GROMACS .gro file of C-alpha atoms in nm:
model
  113
    1UNK     CA    1  12.522  12.135  12.823
    2UNK     CA    2  12.346  12.081  13.135
    3UNK     CA    3  12.558  12.218  13.431
    4UNK     CA    4  12.644  11.832  13.589
    5UNK     CA    5  12.864  11.846  13.215
    6UNK     CA    6  12.969  12.174  13.230
    7UNK     CA    7  13.122  12.123  13.597
    8UNK     CA    8  13.226  11.742  13.479
    9UNK     CA    9  13.444  11.910  13.195
   10UNK     CA   10  13.520  12.260  13.354
   11UNK     CA   11  13.578  12.140  13.770
   12UNK     CA   12  13.781  12.411  13.775
   13UNK     CA   13  13.429  12.642  13.848
   14UNK     CA   14  13.363  12.676  14.183
   15UNK     CA   15  13.116  12.412  14.322
   16UNK     CA   16  12.871  12.730  14.437
   17UNK     CA   17  12.774  12.833  14.108
   18UNK     CA   18  12.674  12.532  14.049
   19UNK     CA   19  12.225  12.548  14.183
   20UNK     CA   20  12.296  12.928  14.064
   21UNK     CA   21  12.022  12.947  13.744
   22UNK     CA   22  12.260  13.201  13.566
   23UNK     CA   23  12.505  12.874  13.518
   24UNK     CA   24  12.207  12.667  13.404
   25UNK     CA   25  12.142  12.928  13.161
   26UNK     CA   26  12.561  12.982  13.064
   27UNK     CA   27  12.591  12.616  13.013
   28UNK     CA   28  12.301  12.584  12.807
   29UNK     CA   29  12.336  12.930  12.603
   30UNK     CA   30  12.680  12.863  12.537
   31UNK     CA   31  12.739  12.483  12.516
   32UNK     CA   32  12.826  12.482  12.112
   33UNK     CA   33  13.125  12.646  12.243
   34UNK     CA   34  13.198  12.510  12.602
   35UNK     CA   35  13.190  12.161  12.419
   36UNK     CA   36  13.502  12.258  12.253
   37UNK     CA   37  13.635  12.486  12.474
   38UNK     CA   38  13.965  12.410  12.631
   39UNK     CA   39  14.226  12.555  12.869
   40UNK     CA   40  14.574  12.660  12.674
   41UNK     CA   41  14.937  12.498  12.807
   42UNK     CA   42  15.092  12.834  13.010
   43UNK     CA   43  15.349  12.793  12.777
   44UNK     CA   44  15.151  12.861  12.421
   45UNK     CA   45  15.305  13.122  12.186
   46UNK     CA   46  14.942  13.087  11.957
   47UNK     CA   47  14.591  12.953  12.048
   48UNK     CA   48  14.285  12.806  11.893
   49UNK     CA   49  13.944  12.898  11.911
   50UNK     CA   50  13.848  12.666  12.199
   51UNK     CA   51  14.149  12.818  12.429
   52UNK     CA   52  13.993  13.183  12.323
   53UNK     CA   53  13.673  12.968  12.440
   54UNK     CA   54  13.774  12.916  12.743
   55UNK     CA   55  13.962  13.220  12.844
   56UNK     CA   56  13.598  13.430  12.755
   57UNK     CA   57  13.387  13.207  12.898
   58UNK     CA   58  13.547  13.009  13.172
   59UNK     CA   59  13.835  13.229  13.267
   60UNK     CA   60  13.625  13.428  13.503
   61UNK     CA   61  13.513  13.181  13.631
   62UNK     CA   62  13.870  13.039  13.713
   63UNK     CA   63  13.905  13.416  13.848
   64UNK     CA   64  13.611  13.369  14.115
   65UNK     CA   65  13.797  13.036  14.199
   66UNK     CA   66  14.028  13.177  14.320
   67UNK     CA   67  13.904  13.512  14.506
   68UNK     CA   68  13.964  13.808  14.233
   69UNK     CA   69  13.621  13.932  14.238
   70UNK     CA   70  13.308  13.843  14.406
   71UNK     CA   71  13.000  13.642  14.355
   72UNK     CA   72  12.806  13.925  14.254
   73UNK     CA   73  13.045  14.057  13.998
   74UNK     CA   74  13.102  13.694  13.856
   75UNK     CA   75  12.721  13.640  13.765
   76UNK     CA   76  12.673  13.989  13.679
   77UNK     CA   77  12.940  13.942  13.433
   78UNK     CA   78  12.759  13.591  13.299
   79UNK     CA   79  12.426  13.735  13.260
   80UNK     CA   80  12.599  13.979  13.045
   81UNK     CA   81  12.746  13.791  12.871
   82UNK     CA   82  12.406  13.599  12.774
   83UNK     CA   83  12.262  13.914  12.705
   84UNK     CA   84  12.502  14.049  12.448
   85UNK     CA   85  12.475  13.729  12.307
   86UNK     CA   86  12.108  13.645  12.224
   87UNK     CA   87  12.073  14.052  12.178
   88UNK     CA   88  12.348  14.004  11.852
   89UNK     CA   89  12.500  13.645  11.784
   90UNK     CA   90  12.714  13.775  11.495
   91UNK     CA   91  12.891  13.981  11.654
   92UNK     CA   92  12.965  13.781  12.023
   93UNK     CA   93  13.146  13.583  11.840
   94UNK     CA   94  13.349  13.759  11.643
   95UNK     CA   95  13.517  13.949  11.910
   96UNK     CA   96  13.550  13.592  12.132
   97UNK     CA   97  13.830  13.515  11.854
   98UNK     CA   98  14.114  13.739  11.735
   99UNK     CA   99  14.100  13.843  11.407
  100UNK     CA  100  14.418  13.595  11.360
  101UNK     CA  101  14.329  13.334  11.583
  102UNK     CA  102  14.529  12.982  11.496
  103UNK     CA  103  14.416  12.656  11.341
  104UNK     CA  104  14.513  12.426  11.662
  105UNK     CA  105  14.670  12.592  11.983
  106UNK     CA  106  15.084  12.638  11.908
  107UNK     CA  107  15.348  12.584  12.198
  108UNK     CA  108  15.625  12.800  12.244
  109UNK     CA  109  16.049  12.622  12.253
  110UNK     CA  110  16.081  12.313  12.509
  111UNK     CA  111  15.680  12.332  12.577
  112UNK     CA  112  15.666  11.967  12.453
  113UNK     CA  113  15.383  11.871  12.238
   0.00000   0.00000   0.00000
């Protein structure tokens, strides 16, 4: 995934991160997960793999967007994600998904389809 694709797919990522080399590496390294990642509904009762990928990989970038974490900290976290994945991809993936991950996102009562 390119940086352009990342920012198009996830407009919640703050634009001031666009030229950060770590973000380009993040997009490249996590390409296959980011392509299926999607934000869960606010009323979801069970998350699918794409929801978990979004929450674990894109979610921290959204925290930065809201000013809940400084830029240096989010870039450090992105770097750590990349390093963890490169050291042990299987374990990293295992930690992204809980053992009881749902096959599809389940929304709670009154939430719609």
